[in-house]
Amino acid sequence: MPNERMTVNGIELEVLRRGAGTPLLLLHGMDTVSPQARFLDLLGRDAEIIAPSSPGFGNTKRPTDFDT
Protein backbone atom coordinates (compact mmCIF):
# COMPACT_ATOMS: atom_id res chain seq x y z
CA MET A 1 0.00 0.00 0.00
CA PRO A 2 1.70 3.26 -1.09
CA ASN A 3 1.88 6.16 1.31
CA GLU A 4 -0.16 9.28 0.65
CA ARG A 5 1.01 12.89 0.59
CA MET A 6 -0.49 15.92 2.29
CA THR A 7 0.55 19.55 2.49
CA VAL A 8 0.72 21.25 5.88
CA ASN A 9 1.66 24.92 6.05
CA GLY A 10 3.26 24.69 2.60
CA ILE A 11 5.33 21.56 3.42
CA GLU A 12 4.51 18.35 1.56
CA LEU A 13 4.55 15.37 3.95
CA GLU A 14 4.53 11.63 3.29
CA VAL A 15 1.62 10.12 5.28
CA LEU A 16 0.97 6.49 6.14
CA ARG A 17 -2.72 5.67 6.75
CA ARG A 18 -4.33 2.49 8.03
CA GLY A 19 -7.67 1.38 9.41
CA ALA A 20 -10.99 3.10 9.93
CA GLY A 21 -12.77 4.75 12.82
CA THR A 22 -11.77 7.54 15.16
CA PRO A 23 -8.65 9.29 13.81
CA LEU A 24 -5.44 8.57 15.72
CA LEU A 25 -2.42 10.75 14.93
CA LEU A 26 0.81 8.76 15.29
CA LEU A 27 3.99 10.85 15.53
CA HIS A 28 7.35 9.11 15.13
CA GLY A 29 10.55 9.54 17.14
CA MET A 30 14.02 9.30 15.58
CA ASP A 31 12.83 7.10 12.70
CA THR A 32 9.65 6.88 10.63
CA VAL A 33 6.98 4.26 11.22
CA SER A 34 7.54 1.20 9.05
CA PRO A 35 4.57 0.43 6.78
CA GLN A 36 5.06 -3.24 7.76
CA ALA A 37 4.80 -2.57 11.52
CA ARG A 38 2.32 -5.12 12.90
CA PHE A 39 0.87 -2.67 15.41
CA LEU A 40 -0.57 -0.55 12.56
CA ASP A 41 -3.04 -3.28 11.59
CA LEU A 42 -3.85 -3.97 15.24
CA LEU A 43 -4.54 -0.29 16.00
CA GLY A 44 -6.33 0.04 12.65
CA ARG A 45 -9.04 -2.35 13.82
CA ASP A 46 -10.51 0.42 15.98
CA ALA A 47 -9.06 3.66 14.61
CA GLU A 48 -7.90 5.42 11.47
CA ILE A 49 -4.11 5.66 11.89
CA ILE A 50 -2.57 8.81 10.41
CA ALA A 51 1.24 8.74 10.60
CA PRO A 52 3.03 11.63 8.83
CA SER A 53 6.79 11.63 8.28
CA SER A 54 8.34 14.76 9.75
CA PRO A 55 10.38 17.00 7.42
CA GLY A 56 13.73 15.33 6.73
CA PHE A 57 12.46 11.81 7.50
CA GLY A 58 11.21 9.04 5.21
CA ASN A 59 10.20 10.47 1.84
CA THR A 60 9.46 13.92 3.25
CA LYS A 61 12.08 16.41 2.12
CA ARG A 62 13.52 18.86 4.59
CA PRO A 63 12.77 22.44 3.46
CA THR A 64 15.90 24.48 2.74
CA ASP A 65 14.99 27.02 5.43
CA PHE A 66 14.98 24.34 8.18
CA ASP A 67 18.25 24.38 10.16
CA THR A 68 17.84 20.89 11.66
PDB file of N, CA, C and O in Angstrom:
ATOM      1  N   MET A   1       0.849  -1.176   0.000  1.00  0.00           N
ATOM      2  CA  MET A   1       0.000   0.000   0.000  1.00  0.00           C
ATOM      3  C   MET A   1       0.897   1.242   0.000  1.00  0.00           C
ATOM      4  O   MET A   1       1.671   1.449   0.928  1.00  0.00           O
ATOM      5  N   PRO A   2       0.845   2.069  -1.035  1.00  0.00           N
ATOM      6  CA  PRO A   2       1.695   3.260  -1.089  1.00  0.00           C
ATOM      7  C   PRO A   2       1.243   4.308  -0.080  1.00  0.00           C
ATOM      8  O   PRO A   2       0.072   4.392   0.267  1.00  0.00           O
ATOM      9  N   ASN A   3       2.194   5.081   0.381  1.00  0.00           N
ATOM     10  CA  ASN A   3       1.877   6.163   1.310  1.00  0.00           C
ATOM     11  C   ASN A   3       1.293   7.339   0.548  1.00  0.00           C
ATOM     12  O   ASN A   3       1.589   7.549  -0.616  1.00  0.00           O
ATOM     13  N   GLU A   4       0.467   8.095   1.225  1.00  0.00           N
ATOM     14  CA  GLU A   4      -0.156   9.278   0.647  1.00  0.00           C
ATOM     15  C   GLU A   4       0.741  10.482   0.879  1.00  0.00           C
ATOM     16  O   GLU A   4       1.771  10.393   1.538  1.00  0.00           O
ATOM     17  N   ARG A   5       0.322  11.619   0.371  1.00  0.00           N
ATOM     18  CA  ARG A   5       1.007  12.886   0.593  1.00  0.00           C
ATOM     19  C   ARG A   5      -0.039  13.894   1.048  1.00  0.00           C
ATOM     20  O   ARG A   5      -1.190  13.825   0.646  1.00  0.00           O
ATOM     21  N   MET A   6       0.374  14.816   1.898  1.00  0.00           N
ATOM     22  CA  MET A   6      -0.490  15.924   2.292  1.00  0.00           C
ATOM     23  C   MET A   6       0.386  17.149   2.505  1.00  0.00           C
ATOM     24  O   MET A   6       1.571  17.026   2.814  1.00  0.00           O
ATOM     25  N   THR A   7      -0.183  18.306   2.301  1.00  0.00           N
ATOM     26  CA  THR A   7       0.550  19.550   2.487  1.00  0.00           C
ATOM     27  C   THR A   7       0.061  20.224   3.763  1.00  0.00           C
ATOM     28  O   THR A   7      -1.132  20.417   3.954  1.00  0.00           O
ATOM     29  N   VAL A   8       1.019  20.570   4.626  1.00  0.00           N
ATOM     30  CA  VAL A   8       0.725  21.249   5.882  1.00  0.00           C
ATOM     31  C   VAL A   8       1.587  22.494   5.940  1.00  0.00           C
ATOM     32  O   VAL A   8       2.822  22.405   5.896  1.00  0.00           O
ATOM     33  N   ASN A   9       0.952  23.648   5.974  1.00  0.00           N
ATOM     34  CA  ASN A   9       1.662  24.925   6.046  1.00  0.00           C
ATOM     35  C   ASN A   9       2.723  25.047   4.947  1.00  0.00           C
ATOM     36  O   ASN A   9       3.838  25.502   5.185  1.00  0.00           O
ATOM     37  N   GLY A  10       2.375  24.578   3.749  1.00  0.00           N
ATOM     38  CA  GLY A  10       3.262  24.685   2.600  1.00  0.00           C
ATOM     39  C   GLY A  10       4.323  23.603   2.494  1.00  0.00           C
ATOM     40  O   GLY A  10       5.134  23.610   1.576  1.00  0.00           O
ATOM     41  N   ILE A  11       4.348  22.648   3.434  1.00  0.00           N
ATOM     42  CA  ILE A  11       5.334  21.563   3.422  1.00  0.00           C
ATOM     43  C   ILE A  11       4.628  20.267   3.057  1.00  0.00           C
ATOM     44  O   ILE A  11       3.654  19.882   3.704  1.00  0.00           O
ATOM     45  N   GLU A  12       5.121  19.604   2.000  1.00  0.00           N
ATOM     46  CA  GLU A  12       4.509  18.348   1.563  1.00  0.00           C
ATOM     47  C   GLU A  12       5.070  17.192   2.395  1.00  0.00           C
ATOM     48  O   GLU A  12       6.276  16.966   2.439  1.00  0.00           O
ATOM     49  N   LEU A  13       4.174  16.483   3.077  1.00  0.00           N
ATOM     50  CA  LEU A  13       4.553  15.375   3.948  1.00  0.00           C
ATOM     51  C   LEU A  13       4.112  14.037   3.367  1.00  0.00           C
ATOM     52  O   LEU A  13       3.028  13.932   2.788  1.00  0.00           O
ATOM     53  N   GLU A  14       4.928  13.018   3.564  1.00  0.00           N
ATOM     54  CA  GLU A  14       4.529  11.633   3.286  1.00  0.00           C
ATOM     55  C   GLU A  14       3.658  11.202   4.471  1.00  0.00           C
ATOM     56  O   GLU A  14       3.993  11.489   5.627  1.00  0.00           O
ATOM     57  N   VAL A  15       2.540  10.534   4.203  1.00  0.00           N
ATOM     58  CA  VAL A  15       1.623  10.124   5.275  1.00  0.00           C
ATOM     59  C   VAL A  15       1.229   8.668   5.087  1.00  0.00           C
ATOM     60  O   VAL A  15       0.764   8.269   4.023  1.00  0.00           O
ATOM     61  N   LEU A  16       1.412   7.883   6.135  1.00  0.00           N
ATOM     62  CA  LEU A  16       0.969   6.490   6.145  1.00  0.00           C
ATOM     63  C   LEU A  16      -0.409   6.461   6.805  1.00  0.00           C
ATOM     64  O   LEU A  16      -0.603   7.080   7.855  1.00  0.00           O
ATOM     65  N   ARG A  17      -1.365   5.785   6.187  1.00  0.00           N
ATOM     66  CA  ARG A  17      -2.720   5.670   6.752  1.00  0.00           C
ATOM     67  C   ARG A  17      -3.127   4.207   6.806  1.00  0.00           C
ATOM     68  O   ARG A  17      -2.836   3.445   5.897  1.00  0.00           O
ATOM     69  N   ARG A  18      -3.810   3.842   7.872  1.00  0.00           N
ATOM     70  CA  ARG A  18      -4.331   2.492   8.035  1.00  0.00           C
ATOM     71  C   ARG A  18      -5.642   2.546   8.801  1.00  0.00           C
ATOM     72  O   ARG A  18      -5.846   3.439   9.622  1.00  0.00           O
ATOM     73  N   GLY A  19      -6.494   1.576   8.597  1.00  0.00           N
ATOM     74  CA  GLY A  19      -7.674   1.380   9.415  1.00  0.00           C
ATOM     75  C   GLY A  19      -8.805   2.345   9.147  1.00  0.00           C
ATOM     76  O   GLY A  19      -8.794   3.112   8.194  1.00  0.00           O
ATOM     77  N   ALA A  20      -9.793   2.265  10.020  1.00  0.00           N
ATOM     78  CA  ALA A  20     -10.988   3.103   9.930  1.00  0.00           C
ATOM     79  C   ALA A  20     -11.515   3.329  11.340  1.00  0.00           C
ATOM     80  O   ALA A  20     -11.293   2.522  12.238  1.00  0.00           O
ATOM     81  N   GLY A  21     -12.205   4.420  11.516  1.00  0.00           N
ATOM     82  CA  GLY A  21     -12.770   4.746  12.821  1.00  0.00           C
ATOM     83  C   GLY A  21     -12.295   6.103  13.276  1.00  0.00           C
ATOM     84  O   GLY A  21     -11.970   6.975  12.472  1.00  0.00           O
ATOM     85  N   THR A  22     -12.223   6.281  14.576  1.00  0.00           N
ATOM     86  CA  THR A  22     -11.773   7.540  15.158  1.00  0.00           C
ATOM     87  C   THR A  22     -10.333   7.807  14.743  1.00  0.00           C
ATOM     88  O   THR A  22      -9.480   6.939  14.882  1.00  0.00           O
ATOM     89  N   PRO A  23     -10.029   8.997  14.221  1.00  0.00           N
ATOM     90  CA  PRO A  23      -8.651   9.292  13.807  1.00  0.00           C
ATOM     91  C   PRO A  23      -7.673   9.245  14.985  1.00  0.00           C
ATOM     92  O   PRO A  23      -7.972   9.721  16.083  1.00  0.00           O
ATOM     93  N   LEU A  24      -6.509   8.653  14.733  1.00  0.00           N
ATOM     94  CA  LEU A  24      -5.436   8.567  15.716  1.00  0.00           C
ATOM     95  C   LEU A  24      -4.162   9.046  15.041  1.00  0.00           C
ATOM     96  O   LEU A  24      -3.686   8.416  14.093  1.00  0.00           O
ATOM     97  N   LEU A  25      -3.634  10.186  15.493  1.00  0.00           N
ATOM     98  CA  LEU A  25      -2.421  10.750  14.928  1.00  0.00           C
ATOM     99  C   LEU A  25      -1.223  10.087  15.597  1.00  0.00           C
ATOM    100  O   LEU A  25      -1.074  10.117  16.821  1.00  0.00           O
ATOM    101  N   LEU A  26      -0.363   9.478  14.788  1.00  0.00           N
ATOM    102  CA  LEU A  26       0.810   8.762  15.292  1.00  0.00           C
ATOM    103  C   LEU A  26       2.056   9.522  14.853  1.00  0.00           C
ATOM    104  O   LEU A  26       2.346   9.629  13.660  1.00  0.00           O
ATOM    105  N   LEU A  27       2.780  10.096  15.816  1.00  0.00           N
ATOM    106  CA  LEU A  27       3.993  10.854  15.534  1.00  0.00           C
ATOM    107  C   LEU A  27       5.202   9.987  15.854  1.00  0.00           C
ATOM    108  O   LEU A  27       5.259   9.364  16.920  1.00  0.00           O
ATOM    109  N   HIS A  28       6.171   9.965  14.942  1.00  0.00           N
ATOM    110  CA  HIS A  28       7.346   9.114  15.132  1.00  0.00           C
ATOM    111  C   HIS A  28       8.423   9.824  15.934  1.00  0.00           C
ATOM    112  O   HIS A  28       8.419  11.043  16.093  1.00  0.00           O
ATOM    113  N   GLY A  29       9.389   9.016  16.415  1.00  0.00           N
ATOM    114  CA  GLY A  29      10.546   9.542  17.136  1.00  0.00           C
ATOM    115  C   GLY A  29      11.694   9.761  16.167  1.00  0.00           C
ATOM    116  O   GLY A  29      11.557  10.487  15.180  1.00  0.00           O
ATOM    117  N   MET A  30      12.818   9.098  16.385  1.00  0.00           N
ATOM    118  CA  MET A  30      14.021   9.301  15.581  1.00  0.00           C
ATOM    119  C   MET A  30      14.005   8.540  14.263  1.00  0.00           C
ATOM    120  O   MET A  30      14.957   8.604  13.504  1.00  0.00           O
ATOM    121  N   ASP A  31      12.971   7.809  13.973  1.00  0.00           N
ATOM    122  CA  ASP A  31      12.828   7.095  12.702  1.00  0.00           C
ATOM    123  C   ASP A  31      11.349   7.063  12.350  1.00  0.00           C
ATOM    124  O   ASP A  31      10.495   7.160  13.230  1.00  0.00           O
ATOM    125  N   THR A  32      11.051   6.927  11.055  1.00  0.00           N
ATOM    126  CA  THR A  32       9.649   6.884  10.633  1.00  0.00           C
ATOM    127  C   THR A  32       9.015   5.557  11.015  1.00  0.00           C
ATOM    128  O   THR A  32       9.707   4.598  11.361  1.00  0.00           O
ATOM    129  N   VAL A  33       7.715   5.484  10.942  1.00  0.00           N
ATOM    130  CA  VAL A  33       6.979   4.256  11.224  1.00  0.00           C
ATOM    131  C   VAL A  33       7.044   3.369   9.983  1.00  0.00           C
ATOM    132  O   VAL A  33       6.713   3.806   8.881  1.00  0.00           O
ATOM    133  N   SER A  34       7.462   2.141  10.160  1.00  0.00           N
ATOM    134  CA  SER A  34       7.540   1.202   9.045  1.00  0.00           C
ATOM    135  C   SER A  34       6.141   0.820   8.593  1.00  0.00           C
ATOM    136  O   SER A  34       5.289   0.481   9.423  1.00  0.00           O
ATOM    137  N   PRO A  35       5.879   0.846   7.277  1.00  0.00           N
ATOM    138  CA  PRO A  35       4.566   0.433   6.782  1.00  0.00           C
ATOM    139  C   PRO A  35       4.244  -1.030   7.108  1.00  0.00           C
ATOM    140  O   PRO A  35       3.090  -1.420   7.119  1.00  0.00           O
ATOM    141  N   GLN A  36       5.268  -1.828   7.420  1.00  0.00           N
ATOM    142  CA  GLN A  36       5.062  -3.238   7.758  1.00  0.00           C
ATOM    143  C   GLN A  36       4.893  -3.471   9.261  1.00  0.00           C
ATOM    144  O   GLN A  36       4.724  -4.617   9.683  1.00  0.00           O
ATOM    145  N   ALA A  37       4.930  -2.419  10.072  1.00  0.00           N
ATOM    146  CA  ALA A  37       4.804  -2.572  11.518  1.00  0.00           C
ATOM    147  C   ALA A  37       3.465  -3.223  11.857  1.00  0.00           C
ATOM    148  O   ALA A  37       2.405  -2.735  11.468  1.00  0.00           O
ATOM    149  N   ARG A  38       3.525  -4.340  12.585  1.00  0.00           N
ATOM    150  CA  ARG A  38       2.319  -5.119  12.896  1.00  0.00           C
ATOM    151  C   ARG A  38       1.301  -4.310  13.710  1.00  0.00           C
ATOM    152  O   ARG A  38       0.097  -4.474  13.564  1.00  0.00           O
ATOM    153  N   PHE A  39       1.791  -3.421  14.559  1.00  0.00           N
ATOM    154  CA  PHE A  39       0.870  -2.669  15.412  1.00  0.00           C
ATOM    155  C   PHE A  39      -0.069  -1.771  14.614  1.00  0.00           C
ATOM    156  O   PHE A  39      -1.149  -1.425  15.089  1.00  0.00           O
ATOM    157  N   LEU A  40       0.306  -1.400  13.376  1.00  0.00           N
ATOM    158  CA  LEU A  40      -0.569  -0.555  12.564  1.00  0.00           C
ATOM    159  C   LEU A  40      -1.886  -1.264  12.257  1.00  0.00           C
ATOM    160  O   LEU A  40      -2.960  -0.667  12.366  1.00  0.00           O
ATOM    161  N   ASP A  41      -1.808  -2.532  11.873  1.00  0.00           N
ATOM    162  CA  ASP A  41      -3.036  -3.278  11.587  1.00  0.00           C
ATOM    163  C   ASP A  41      -3.834  -3.529  12.860  1.00  0.00           C
ATOM    164  O   ASP A  41      -5.067  -3.502  12.841  1.00  0.00           O
ATOM    165  N   LEU A  42      -3.148  -3.751  13.971  1.00  0.00           N
ATOM    166  CA  LEU A  42      -3.852  -3.966  15.243  1.00  0.00           C
ATOM    167  C   LEU A  42      -4.580  -2.696  15.679  1.00  0.00           C
ATOM    168  O   LEU A  42      -5.758  -2.739  16.038  1.00  0.00           O
ATOM    169  N   LEU A  43      -3.894  -1.563  15.646  1.00  0.00           N
ATOM    170  CA  LEU A  43      -4.541  -0.293  15.996  1.00  0.00           C
ATOM    171  C   LEU A  43      -5.626   0.070  14.989  1.00  0.00           C
ATOM    172  O   LEU A  43      -6.651   0.654  15.337  1.00  0.00           O
ATOM    173  N   GLY A  44      -5.392  -0.277  13.713  1.00  0.00           N
ATOM    174  CA  GLY A  44      -6.330   0.043  12.647  1.00  0.00           C
ATOM    175  C   GLY A  44      -7.660  -0.686  12.739  1.00  0.00           C
ATOM    176  O   GLY A  44      -8.598  -0.352  12.027  1.00  0.00           O
ATOM    177  N   ARG A  45      -7.750  -1.666  13.624  1.00  0.00           N
ATOM    178  CA  ARG A  45      -9.038  -2.354  13.823  1.00  0.00           C
ATOM    179  C   ARG A  45     -10.074  -1.425  14.440  1.00  0.00           C
ATOM    180  O   ARG A  45     -11.269  -1.590  14.231  1.00  0.00           O
ATOM    181  N   ASP A  46      -9.600  -0.457  15.239  1.00  0.00           N
ATOM    182  CA  ASP A  46     -10.510   0.422  15.979  1.00  0.00           C
ATOM    183  C   ASP A  46     -10.337   1.900  15.677  1.00  0.00           C
ATOM    184  O   ASP A  46     -11.078   2.724  16.207  1.00  0.00           O
ATOM    185  N   ALA A  47      -9.344   2.244  14.863  1.00  0.00           N
ATOM    186  CA  ALA A  47      -9.065   3.662  14.615  1.00  0.00           C
ATOM    187  C   ALA A  47      -8.470   3.847  13.225  1.00  0.00           C
ATOM    188  O   ALA A  47      -7.925   2.912  12.648  1.00  0.00           O
ATOM    189  N   GLU A  48      -8.585   5.062  12.710  1.00  0.00           N
ATOM    190  CA  GLU A  48      -7.899   5.419  11.473  1.00  0.00           C
ATOM    191  C   GLU A  48      -6.533   5.970  11.872  1.00  0.00           C
ATOM    192  O   GLU A  48      -6.434   7.021  12.509  1.00  0.00           O
ATOM    193  N   ILE A  49      -5.469   5.247  11.551  1.00  0.00           N
ATOM    194  CA  ILE A  49      -4.112   5.655  11.894  1.00  0.00           C
ATOM    195  C   ILE A  49      -3.611   6.640  10.843  1.00  0.00           C
ATOM    196  O   ILE A  49      -3.656   6.357   9.647  1.00  0.00           O
ATOM    197  N   ILE A  50      -3.142   7.792  11.286  1.00  0.00           N
ATOM    198  CA  ILE A  50      -2.570   8.814  10.409  1.00  0.00           C
ATOM    199  C   ILE A  50      -1.159   9.072  10.935  1.00  0.00           C
ATOM    200  O   ILE A  50      -0.991   9.597  12.037  1.00  0.00           O
ATOM    201  N   ALA A  51      -0.142   8.645  10.148  1.00  0.00           N
ATOM    202  CA  ALA A  51       1.244   8.742  10.599  1.00  0.00           C
ATOM    203  C   ALA A  51       2.080   9.521   9.583  1.00  0.00           C
ATOM    204  O   ALA A  51       2.610   8.944   8.632  1.00  0.00           O
ATOM    205  N   PRO A  52       2.211  10.839   9.760  1.00  0.00           N
ATOM    206  CA  PRO A  52       3.026  11.628   8.835  1.00  0.00           C
ATOM    207  C   PRO A  52       4.511  11.465   9.141  1.00  0.00           C
ATOM    208  O   PRO A  52       4.900  11.225  10.281  1.00  0.00           O
ATOM    209  N   SER A  53       5.333  11.585   8.104  1.00  0.00           N
ATOM    210  CA  SER A  53       6.790  11.627   8.283  1.00  0.00           C
ATOM    211  C   SER A  53       7.189  13.088   8.442  1.00  0.00           C
ATOM    212  O   SER A  53       6.860  13.924   7.602  1.00  0.00           O
ATOM    213  N   SER A  54       7.893  13.388   9.512  1.00  0.00           N
ATOM    214  CA  SER A  54       8.345  14.762   9.754  1.00  0.00           C
ATOM    215  C   SER A  54       9.323  15.193   8.665  1.00  0.00           C
ATOM    216  O   SER A  54       9.983  14.356   8.053  1.00  0.00           O
ATOM    217  N   PRO A  55       9.433  16.504   8.419  1.00  0.00           N
ATOM    218  CA  PRO A  55      10.384  16.995   7.415  1.00  0.00           C
ATOM    219  C   PRO A  55      11.799  16.462   7.680  1.00  0.00           C
ATOM    220  O   PRO A  55      12.287  16.504   8.801  1.00  0.00           O
ATOM    221  N   GLY A  56      12.398  15.902   6.624  1.00  0.00           N
ATOM    222  CA  GLY A  56      13.730  15.328   6.728  1.00  0.00           C
ATOM    223  C   GLY A  56      13.742  13.844   7.036  1.00  0.00           C
ATOM    224  O   GLY A  56      14.795  13.227   7.110  1.00  0.00           O
ATOM    225  N   PHE A  57      12.569  13.238   7.210  1.00  0.00           N
ATOM    226  CA  PHE A  57      12.462  11.812   7.505  1.00  0.00           C
ATOM    227  C   PHE A  57      11.680  11.117   6.409  1.00  0.00           C
ATOM    228  O   PHE A  57      10.815  11.724   5.766  1.00  0.00           O
ATOM    229  N   GLY A  58      11.933   9.817   6.223  1.00  0.00           N
ATOM    230  CA  GLY A  58      11.215   9.044   5.207  1.00  0.00           C
ATOM    231  C   GLY A  58      11.344   9.701   3.848  1.00  0.00           C
ATOM    232  O   GLY A  58      12.429  10.122   3.441  1.00  0.00           O
ATOM    233  N   ASN A  59      10.226   9.824   3.148  1.00  0.00           N
ATOM    234  CA  ASN A  59      10.196  10.468   1.838  1.00  0.00           C
ATOM    235  C   ASN A  59       9.676  11.899   1.913  1.00  0.00           C
ATOM    236  O   ASN A  59       9.150  12.422   0.939  1.00  0.00           O
ATOM    237  N   THR A  60       9.811  12.520   3.090  1.00  0.00           N
ATOM    238  CA  THR A  60       9.457  13.924   3.254  1.00  0.00           C
ATOM    239  C   THR A  60      10.744  14.736   3.225  1.00  0.00           C
ATOM    240  O   THR A  60      11.618  14.543   4.067  1.00  0.00           O
ATOM    241  N   LYS A  61      10.866  15.601   2.236  1.00  0.00           N
ATOM    242  CA  LYS A  61      12.076  16.411   2.118  1.00  0.00           C
ATOM    243  C   LYS A  61      12.122  17.473   3.200  1.00  0.00           C
ATOM    244  O   LYS A  61      11.094  17.988   3.629  1.00  0.00           O
ATOM    245  N   ARG A  62      13.329  17.794   3.619  1.00  0.00           N
ATOM    246  CA  ARG A  62      13.524  18.862   4.587  1.00  0.00           C
ATOM    247  C   ARG A  62      13.598  20.174   3.825  1.00  0.00           C
ATOM    248  O   ARG A  62      14.432  20.345   2.940  1.00  0.00           O
ATOM    249  N   PRO A  63      12.720  21.141   4.130  1.00  0.00           N
ATOM    250  CA  PRO A  63      12.775  22.439   3.458  1.00  0.00           C
ATOM    251  C   PRO A  63      14.139  23.098   3.664  1.00  0.00           C
ATOM    252  O   PRO A  63      14.771  22.926   4.703  1.00  0.00           O
ATOM    253  N   THR A  64      14.578  23.847   2.684  1.00  0.00           N
ATOM    254  CA  THR A  64      15.896  24.477   2.736  1.00  0.00           C
ATOM    255  C   THR A  64      16.026  25.475   3.875  1.00  0.00           C
ATOM    256  O   THR A  64      17.123  25.713   4.366  1.00  0.00           O
ATOM    257  N   ASP A  65      14.906  26.042   4.337  1.00  0.00           N
ATOM    258  CA  ASP A  65      14.993  27.021   5.428  1.00  0.00           C
ATOM    259  C   ASP A  65      14.947  26.384   6.817  1.00  0.00           C
ATOM    260  O   ASP A  65      14.972  27.079   7.819  1.00  0.00           O
ATOM    261  N   PHE A  66      14.910  25.042   6.896  1.00  0.00           N
ATOM    262  CA  PHE A  66      14.984  24.343   8.181  1.00  0.00           C
ATOM    263  C   PHE A  66      16.461  24.156   8.531  1.00  0.00           C
ATOM    264  O   PHE A  66      17.223  23.637   7.741  1.00  0.00           O
ATOM    265  N   ASP A  67      16.860  24.552   9.731  1.00  0.00           N
ATOM    266  CA  ASP A  67      18.255  24.375  10.159  1.00  0.00           C
ATOM    267  C   ASP A  67      18.548  22.919  10.524  1.00  0.00           C
ATOM    268  O   ASP A  67      19.611  22.401  10.244  1.00  0.00           O
ATOM    269  N   THR A  68      17.628  22.279  11.229  1.00  0.00           N
ATOM    270  CA  THR A  68      17.836  20.885  11.663  1.00  0.00           C
ATOM    271  C   THR A  68      16.563  20.101  11.486  1.00  0.00           C
ATOM    272  O   THR A  68      15.507  20.656  11.311  1.00  0.00           O
TER     273      THR A  68
END
